[in-house]
Amino acid sequence: MQLTFDAEVEEFRAELVAFLDANAPTEAEAVERSRSSSDVPPWARRWQRLLFDNGWLLPGNPPEFGGRNANILQQAVHMAELSRRRIYPSFNPQGVGIIAASLLSFGTEEQKHRWAVPILRAEITASLGMSEPGAGSDLASLRTRAVVEGDHFVVNGQKVWTSGAHDADVLLTFVRTDPDVPKHRGISVLLIPTDTPGVTRRPFASICDGDEYDFNEVFFEDAVVPAANLVGELNQGWRVANGSLGHERTLLWTSFADRLHDLLNDYHPTGPLERDRYATLAMDTQALRLLGSAALARAARGEQDVAALSVLKLLGSEAVQKGSEQALYAAGIDGLTHPATTAPFTPLNQDTFIASWFERYARSFAGTIAGGTSEIQRTIIAERVLGLPRS
């Protein structure tokens, strides 16, 4: 395996590095990350717009949508350089990386310019309405109903775990439009502005939120949504769902590799057992990078390998969780203490709201749930890699 890039990719990297050297936010600004759109520092909106205008927001996009038609290897380099500097391209990563990307893949030209471009330019924010109380990992079981009435839909139902919904301007919402067909076939996708009468958002806390909530319940009660807000074809929402999660998963493994790298830097083992656990964490990190590089090479050749992404997601998320648990164990009672008073256990640079090893461990469970649970990944691997029967 050749673990280097060709001259074209390195030229792309050099241009990006020069741009970042000249324009990147200061270190103090970069750590001022918000998980939703509430109280976003003015520099963050300016920074996202600057990236968009110069083609560095999502470089794989065409120039009119904040990119420069970069190939998958160039996109990986872009992500790696931002990660190395601990710079976030957007304060609304779900809106930019999933929702706008889905609109560019499945939306009409009017939807792309009315909704996707303002999201990408940090003029509005968006949230993803997928999960429901009875339909988390099994999205096809969703029950939020949208009924066609003339030139609009009437929506009734509930979503939950909807990150950032209380601050979002629009929700990309998955709804059931045909209850009489197999559950995967009767789903559609609507863009629902959050100021629509009948839409209620209720934020709630998680273990690591502190004073800043992120999760929401969202209720729809006879909410009227224009038919023009249908994304993709009626009853073809499953295709949009797969595309939405595909945008999230393509390079997701790189974020787990970065978190493992941070764990290795911050975790200070003592004694033979702890050093052995540390070595396992180091090997998991290297394995993830090597497997990820192989998957990246296949993608560069135009090969699709959904099963490989599942392997990477499963390995990365569970390695982060296991490593965080081991580091918490090694920290002992100090792991429950704010790092400002306990050296050398310091918070992850990219998540300043994480204040202790316990919170870092608690937060790690999100990685084994979001973007497809570990159980779902194991099912995909069993069927597509091992060839086991669905039963």
Short mmCIF file of C-alpha atoms in Angstrom, two decimals:
data_model
loop_
_atom_site.label_atom_id
_atom_site.label_comp_id
_atom_site.label_asym_id
_atom_site.label_seq_id
_atom_site.Cartn_x
_atom_site.Cartn_y
_atom_site.Cartn_z
CA MET A 1 0.00 0.00 0.00
CA GLN A 2 1.29 3.46 -0.90
CA LEU A 3 0.54 5.77 2.03
CA THR A 4 1.48 8.99 0.20
CA PHE A 5 -0.38 11.28 -2.16
CA ASP A 6 0.44 12.28 -5.72
CA ALA A 7 1.62 15.74 -6.80
CA GLU A 8 -1.89 16.98 -7.60
CA VAL A 9 -3.15 16.22 -4.09
CA GLU A 10 -0.07 17.76 -2.47
CA GLU A 11 -0.52 20.89 -4.58
CA PHE A 12 -4.11 21.03 -3.32
CA ARG A 13 -2.84 20.67 0.26
CA ALA A 14 -0.29 23.47 -0.21
CA GLU A 15 -2.99 25.84 -1.48
CA LEU A 16 -5.22 24.97 1.48
CA VAL A 17 -2.38 25.43 3.98
CA ALA A 18 -1.57 28.85 2.52
CA PHE A 19 -5.24 29.87 2.82
CA LEU A 20 -5.43 28.67 6.43
CA ASP A 21 -2.16 30.38 7.35
CA ALA A 22 -3.56 33.66 6.05
CA ASN A 23 -7.16 33.41 7.22
CA ALA A 24 -7.72 30.82 9.97
CA PRO A 25 -9.34 31.93 13.22
CA THR A 26 -7.11 32.41 16.21
CA GLU A 27 -6.61 29.58 18.68
CA ALA A 28 -8.83 31.38 21.19
CA GLU A 29 -11.59 31.67 18.61
CA ALA A 30 -11.22 28.10 17.36
CA VAL A 31 -11.88 26.54 20.79
CA GLU A 32 -15.03 28.65 21.17
CA ARG A 33 -17.05 25.95 19.46
CA SER A 34 -20.83 25.76 19.82
CA ARG A 35 -22.73 22.52 19.29
CA SER A 36 -25.80 24.34 17.99
CA SER A 37 -26.58 27.73 16.52
CA SER A 38 -27.33 29.44 19.84
CA ASP A 39 -25.02 32.30 20.80
CA VAL A 40 -22.73 31.72 17.82
CA PRO A 41 -19.78 34.14 17.89
CA PRO A 42 -19.94 36.59 14.94
CA TRP A 43 -16.53 35.41 13.72
CA ALA A 44 -17.92 31.88 13.22
CA ARG A 45 -20.49 33.00 10.65
CA ARG A 46 -17.86 35.14 8.90
CA TRP A 47 -15.43 32.21 8.88
CA GLN A 48 -17.95 29.78 7.35
CA ARG A 49 -18.88 32.34 4.68
CA LEU A 50 -15.21 32.95 3.90
CA LEU A 51 -14.69 29.22 3.42
CA PHE A 52 -17.75 29.05 1.17
CA ASP A 53 -16.66 32.00 -0.97
CA ASN A 54 -13.19 30.53 -1.47
CA GLY A 55 -14.28 26.95 -2.18
CA TRP A 56 -12.96 25.49 1.08
CA LEU A 57 -16.23 24.77 2.94
CA LEU A 58 -17.05 21.49 1.19
CA PRO A 59 -14.33 21.22 -1.47
CA GLY A 60 -16.03 18.26 -3.17
CA ASN A 61 -18.94 20.54 -4.16
CA PRO A 62 -19.06 22.66 -7.34
CA PRO A 63 -17.86 26.27 -6.82
CA GLU A 64 -21.42 27.67 -6.67
CA PHE A 65 -22.02 25.47 -3.62
CA GLY A 66 -18.88 26.25 -1.64
CA GLY A 67 -16.40 23.86 -3.22
CA ARG A 68 -13.95 23.30 -6.04
CA ASN A 69 -14.90 19.87 -7.41
CA ALA A 70 -12.22 18.17 -5.31
CA ASN A 71 -11.79 14.40 -5.53
CA ILE A 72 -12.12 12.10 -2.52
CA LEU A 73 -8.37 12.15 -1.73
CA GLN A 74 -8.34 15.94 -1.77
CA GLN A 75 -11.40 15.98 0.48
CA ALA A 76 -9.60 13.69 2.94
CA VAL A 77 -6.58 16.00 2.96
CA HIS A 78 -8.89 18.98 3.56
CA MET A 79 -10.45 17.24 6.55
CA ALA A 80 -7.05 16.19 7.91
CA GLU A 81 -5.61 19.72 7.75
CA LEU A 82 -8.61 21.26 9.49
CA SER A 83 -8.50 18.52 12.12
CA ARG A 84 -4.76 18.98 12.70
CA ARG A 85 -5.34 22.64 13.48
CA ARG A 86 -8.53 21.89 15.46
CA ILE A 87 -10.54 24.20 13.20
CA TYR A 88 -14.26 23.66 12.64
CA PRO A 89 -15.55 24.78 9.23
CA SER A 90 -19.12 25.28 10.49
CA PHE A 91 -21.07 25.91 13.69
CA ASN A 92 -23.93 23.91 12.10
CA PRO A 93 -22.10 20.73 10.97
CA GLN A 94 -25.28 18.68 10.57
CA GLY A 95 -26.84 21.35 8.39
CA VAL A 96 -23.75 21.67 6.20
CA GLY A 97 -22.54 18.06 6.08
CA ILE A 98 -25.86 16.20 5.92
CA ILE A 99 -28.83 18.43 5.13
CA ALA A 100 -27.34 20.77 2.53
CA ALA A 101 -25.50 17.81 1.02
CA SER A 102 -28.78 15.87 0.77
CA LEU A 103 -30.50 18.82 -0.90
CA LEU A 104 -27.70 19.04 -3.45
CA SER A 105 -28.13 15.32 -4.17
CA PHE A 106 -31.94 15.05 -4.19
CA GLY A 107 -33.42 18.56 -4.17
CA THR A 108 -34.79 20.68 -7.00
CA GLU A 109 -32.81 23.64 -8.34
CA GLU A 110 -35.15 25.95 -6.43
CA GLN A 111 -34.55 24.03 -3.18
CA LYS A 112 -30.79 24.10 -3.69
CA HIS A 113 -30.71 27.88 -4.01
CA ARG A 114 -33.48 28.69 -1.54
CA TRP A 115 -32.32 26.37 1.25
CA ALA A 116 -28.93 24.72 0.61
CA VAL A 117 -26.98 27.86 -0.30
CA PRO A 118 -28.17 29.89 2.73
CA ILE A 119 -27.28 26.92 5.00
CA LEU A 120 -23.82 26.70 3.43
CA ARG A 121 -23.31 30.48 3.69
CA ALA A 122 -24.26 30.48 7.42
CA GLU A 123 -27.34 32.60 6.77
CA ILE A 124 -29.75 30.00 8.18
CA THR A 125 -29.35 26.78 10.19
CA ALA A 126 -30.88 23.34 9.70
CA SER A 127 -31.56 20.25 11.78
CA LEU A 128 -32.32 16.61 10.88
CA GLY A 129 -35.67 15.13 11.93
CA MET A 130 -35.24 11.36 11.72
CA SER A 131 -35.51 9.57 15.07
CA GLU A 132 -38.81 9.09 16.90
CA PRO A 133 -39.68 7.58 20.30
CA GLY A 134 -40.42 4.24 18.61
CA ALA A 135 -38.09 4.58 15.62
CA GLY A 136 -34.47 5.20 16.47
CA SER A 137 -32.09 2.86 14.68
CA ASP A 138 -35.07 1.40 12.80
CA LEU A 139 -35.97 4.51 10.84
CA ALA A 140 -38.45 2.56 8.70
CA SER A 141 -40.73 2.26 11.75
CA LEU A 142 -41.36 6.01 11.89
CA ARG A 143 -44.97 7.09 12.41
CA THR A 144 -44.96 10.86 11.89
CA ARG A 145 -47.67 11.21 9.24
CA ALA A 146 -47.95 13.62 6.31
CA VAL A 147 -51.21 13.67 4.35
CA VAL A 148 -51.45 15.31 0.94
CA GLU A 149 -54.21 17.91 0.75
CA GLY A 150 -54.16 19.82 -2.52
CA ASP A 151 -50.94 21.80 -2.83
CA HIS A 152 -49.68 21.06 0.68
CA PHE A 153 -49.05 18.35 3.29
CA VAL A 154 -50.58 18.22 6.78
CA VAL A 155 -48.07 16.80 9.24
CA ASN A 156 -48.78 15.18 12.63
CA GLY A 157 -46.36 13.30 14.89
CA GLN A 158 -43.21 13.59 16.97
CA LYS A 159 -39.43 13.48 16.60
CA VAL A 160 -36.83 13.10 19.34
CA TRP A 161 -33.03 13.41 19.78
CA THR A 162 -33.26 16.17 17.17
CA SER A 163 -29.94 17.96 17.67
CA GLY A 164 -30.08 21.74 17.45
CA ALA A 165 -33.77 21.88 16.51
CA HIS A 166 -34.54 24.64 19.03
CA ASP A 167 -32.18 26.98 17.14
CA ALA A 168 -32.75 25.72 13.59
CA ASP A 169 -34.59 27.62 10.89
CA VAL A 170 -35.64 24.50 8.99
CA LEU A 171 -35.96 20.76 9.64
CA LEU A 172 -35.25 18.06 7.05
CA THR A 173 -38.03 15.78 8.25
CA PHE A 174 -38.76 12.14 7.40
CA VAL A 175 -42.49 11.39 7.38
CA ARG A 176 -44.82 8.54 6.43
CA THR A 177 -46.92 9.40 3.40
CA ASP A 178 -48.28 5.93 2.55
CA PRO A 179 -49.15 3.64 5.49
CA ASP A 180 -50.48 0.87 3.23
CA VAL A 181 -47.19 -0.25 1.63
CA PRO A 182 -44.14 -2.00 3.16
CA LYS A 183 -42.64 0.38 5.71
CA HIS A 184 -39.50 1.21 3.71
CA ARG A 185 -41.57 2.30 0.72
CA GLY A 186 -44.02 4.75 2.25
CA ILE A 187 -41.57 7.37 3.53
CA SER A 188 -41.11 10.89 2.14
CA VAL A 189 -38.92 13.85 3.13
CA LEU A 190 -40.12 17.38 3.77
CA LEU A 191 -38.37 20.67 4.49
CA ILE A 192 -40.37 22.12 7.38
CA PRO A 193 -39.58 25.69 8.53
CA THR A 194 -39.54 25.77 12.32
CA ASP A 195 -41.79 28.82 12.47
CA THR A 196 -44.59 26.84 10.80
CA PRO A 197 -47.76 26.96 12.96
CA GLY A 198 -48.19 23.63 14.72
CA VAL A 199 -44.44 22.96 15.12
CA THR A 200 -43.24 22.89 18.74
CA ARG A 201 -39.62 22.34 19.80
CA ARG A 202 -38.73 21.29 23.32
CA PRO A 203 -35.00 21.06 24.19
CA PHE A 204 -33.84 18.64 26.89
CA ALA A 205 -30.54 17.96 28.63
CA SER A 206 -28.07 15.13 28.26
CA ILE A 207 -25.40 14.07 30.74
CA CYS A 208 -22.74 16.29 29.11
CA ASP A 209 -24.75 19.38 28.15
CA GLY A 210 -24.09 21.65 31.11
CA ASP A 211 -25.95 24.90 30.52
CA GLU A 212 -26.19 24.43 26.74
CA TYR A 213 -28.85 22.00 25.54
CA ASP A 214 -28.58 20.27 22.18
CA PHE A 215 -31.21 17.49 21.99
CA ASN A 216 -34.87 18.24 21.31
CA GLU A 217 -38.31 16.75 21.09
CA VAL A 218 -40.22 18.17 18.13
CA PHE A 219 -44.01 17.95 17.88
CA PHE A 220 -46.12 18.45 14.75
CA GLU A 221 -49.81 19.21 15.17
CA ASP A 222 -51.65 19.83 11.88
CA ALA A 223 -48.58 21.60 10.52
CA VAL A 224 -49.20 22.74 6.93
CA VAL A 225 -46.18 22.34 4.63
CA PRO A 226 -46.15 23.38 0.94
CA ALA A 227 -45.88 20.52 -1.55
CA ALA A 228 -42.92 22.38 -3.05
CA ASN A 229 -40.98 21.45 0.09
CA LEU A 230 -40.98 17.74 -0.81
CA VAL A 231 -37.36 16.59 -1.24
CA GLY A 232 -37.01 13.86 -3.85
CA GLU A 233 -40.00 11.87 -5.02
CA LEU A 234 -43.11 11.07 -3.02
CA ASN A 235 -42.72 7.80 -1.06
CA GLN A 236 -39.03 7.56 -2.05
CA GLY A 237 -37.61 8.91 1.22
CA TRP A 238 -35.63 5.74 1.91
CA ARG A 239 -33.27 6.71 -0.92
CA VAL A 240 -32.81 10.14 0.63
CA ALA A 241 -32.19 8.56 4.04
CA ASN A 242 -29.45 6.34 2.67
CA GLY A 243 -27.93 9.33 0.91
CA SER A 244 -28.12 11.48 4.04
CA LEU A 245 -26.36 8.89 6.19
CA GLY A 246 -23.92 8.22 3.38
CA HIS A 247 -22.81 11.85 3.48
CA GLU A 248 -22.27 11.43 7.22
CA ARG A 249 -20.35 8.13 7.02
CA THR A 250 -18.00 8.55 4.06
CA LEU A 251 -15.09 10.05 6.01
CA LEU A 252 -16.52 9.55 9.51
CA TRP A 253 -13.69 7.19 10.44
CA THR A 254 -11.21 10.07 10.28
CA SER A 255 -12.91 11.82 13.21
CA PHE A 256 -12.59 8.66 15.31
CA ALA A 257 -8.92 8.41 14.35
CA ASP A 258 -8.41 12.00 15.54
CA ARG A 259 -10.14 11.29 18.85
CA LEU A 260 -7.99 8.20 19.36
CA HIS A 261 -4.91 10.30 18.67
CA ASP A 262 -6.03 12.76 21.36
CA LEU A 263 -6.62 9.92 23.79
CA LEU A 264 -3.09 8.63 23.22
CA ASN A 265 -1.71 12.11 23.92
CA ASP A 266 -3.77 12.70 27.05
CA TYR A 267 -3.87 9.21 28.58
CA HIS A 268 -0.93 8.65 30.95
CA PRO A 269 -0.75 4.95 31.89
CA THR A 270 1.02 3.73 35.03
CA GLY A 271 1.99 0.12 35.72
CA PRO A 272 2.15 -2.92 33.42
CA LEU A 273 -1.61 -3.42 33.02
CA GLU A 274 -2.22 0.19 32.07
CA ARG A 275 0.68 0.17 29.63
CA ASP A 276 -0.74 -2.97 28.02
CA ARG A 277 -4.12 -1.27 27.59
CA TYR A 278 -2.39 1.80 26.18
CA ALA A 279 -0.58 -0.39 23.64
CA THR A 280 -3.91 -1.92 22.57
CA LEU A 281 -5.31 1.57 22.07
CA ALA A 282 -2.28 2.51 19.96
CA MET A 283 -2.72 -0.62 17.81
CA ASP A 284 -6.43 0.09 17.35
CA THR A 285 -5.54 3.62 16.21
CA GLN A 286 -3.03 2.34 13.68
CA ALA A 287 -5.40 -0.37 12.44
CA LEU A 288 -8.15 2.20 11.93
CA ARG A 289 -5.87 4.48 9.93
CA LEU A 290 -4.61 1.62 7.73
CA LEU A 291 -8.09 0.19 7.07
CA GLY A 292 -9.36 3.72 6.44
CA SER A 293 -6.56 4.41 3.98
CA ALA A 294 -7.44 1.23 2.07
CA ALA A 295 -11.12 2.25 1.95
CA LEU A 296 -10.10 5.72 0.80
CA ALA A 297 -8.04 4.23 -2.03
CA ARG A 298 -11.01 2.12 -3.16
CA ALA A 299 -13.25 5.19 -3.10
CA ALA A 300 -10.69 7.08 -5.20
CA ARG A 301 -10.97 4.31 -7.80
CA GLY A 302 -14.74 4.74 -7.87
CA GLU A 303 -15.46 1.56 -5.92
CA GLN A 304 -18.34 1.59 -3.43
CA ASP A 305 -17.80 -0.45 -0.28
CA VAL A 306 -20.60 0.11 2.23
CA ALA A 307 -19.43 -2.83 4.32
CA ALA A 308 -15.96 -1.29 4.74
CA LEU A 309 -17.53 1.90 6.10
CA SER A 310 -19.44 -0.20 8.63
CA VAL A 311 -16.22 -1.93 9.74
CA LEU A 312 -14.50 1.44 10.15
CA LYS A 313 -17.43 2.99 12.00
CA LEU A 314 -17.69 0.01 14.36
CA LEU A 315 -13.95 -0.21 15.04
CA GLY A 316 -13.48 3.53 15.49
CA SER A 317 -16.46 4.24 17.74
CA GLU A 318 -15.87 1.26 20.01
CA ALA A 319 -12.12 1.90 20.25
CA VAL A 320 -12.83 5.47 21.39
CA GLN A 321 -15.34 4.19 23.95
CA LYS A 322 -12.99 1.49 25.26
CA GLY A 323 -10.03 3.87 25.39
CA SER A 324 -12.05 6.51 27.24
CA GLU A 325 -13.15 3.91 29.78
CA GLN A 326 -9.57 2.76 30.35
CA ALA A 327 -8.32 6.31 30.74
CA LEU A 328 -11.11 7.02 33.26
CA TYR A 329 -10.11 3.91 35.19
CA ALA A 330 -6.47 5.01 35.19
CA ALA A 331 -7.40 8.49 36.39
CA GLY A 332 -9.23 7.10 39.42
CA ILE A 333 -11.03 9.68 41.52
CA ASP A 334 -9.34 12.47 39.56
CA GLY A 335 -11.34 11.37 36.54
CA LEU A 336 -14.44 12.90 38.13
CA THR A 337 -12.74 16.26 38.70
CA HIS A 338 -12.59 19.25 36.42
CA PRO A 339 -9.24 19.18 34.58
CA ALA A 340 -8.42 22.77 35.61
CA THR A 341 -7.71 21.40 39.07
CA THR A 342 -6.26 18.01 38.12
CA ALA A 343 -3.13 17.64 36.01
CA PRO A 344 -2.28 16.03 33.63
CA PHE A 345 -5.83 15.08 32.63
CA THR A 346 -6.86 17.83 30.23
CA PRO A 347 -10.00 18.10 28.08
CA LEU A 348 -10.04 17.27 24.40
CA ASN A 349 -9.13 20.34 22.39
CA GLN A 350 -11.98 19.91 19.95
CA ASP A 351 -14.71 19.63 22.60
CA THR A 352 -14.18 22.31 25.21
CA PHE A 353 -17.48 21.48 26.91
CA ILE A 354 -16.07 18.08 27.97
CA ALA A 355 -14.60 18.79 31.39
CA SER A 356 -13.45 15.48 32.87
CA TRP A 357 -12.50 11.93 31.94
CA PHE A 358 -15.92 10.78 33.15
CA GLU A 359 -17.67 13.20 30.79
CA ARG A 360 -15.37 12.17 27.96
CA TYR A 361 -16.30 8.53 28.62
CA ALA A 362 -20.02 9.35 28.85
CA ARG A 363 -19.80 11.29 25.61
CA SER A 364 -18.16 8.35 23.82
CA PHE A 365 -21.44 6.43 23.80
CA ALA A 366 -22.83 8.87 21.22
CA GLY A 367 -20.28 7.56 18.72
CA THR A 368 -21.69 4.02 18.92
CA ILE A 369 -25.22 5.33 18.29
CA ALA A 370 -25.16 8.30 15.89
CA GLY A 371 -24.69 7.52 12.22
CA GLY A 372 -25.87 3.93 12.70
CA THR A 373 -25.60 1.94 15.92
CA SER A 374 -22.96 -0.71 16.53
CA GLU A 375 -25.69 -3.34 16.32
CA ILE A 376 -26.71 -2.12 12.87
CA GLN A 377 -23.06 -2.08 11.74
CA ARG A 378 -22.62 -5.69 12.94
CA THR A 379 -25.68 -6.74 10.97
CA ILE A 380 -24.30 -5.14 7.80
CA ILE A 381 -20.91 -6.79 8.34
CA ALA A 382 -22.52 -10.18 9.03
CA GLU A 383 -24.53 -10.06 5.81
CA ARG A 384 -22.18 -8.28 3.42
CA VAL A 385 -18.74 -9.36 4.65
CA LEU A 386 -19.34 -12.76 6.25
CA GLY A 387 -22.22 -13.78 4.00
CA LEU A 388 -24.42 -14.91 6.88
CA PRO A 389 -28.17 -15.33 6.24
CA ARG A 390 -30.51 -12.51 7.28
CA SER A 391 -32.26 -14.83 9.72
#
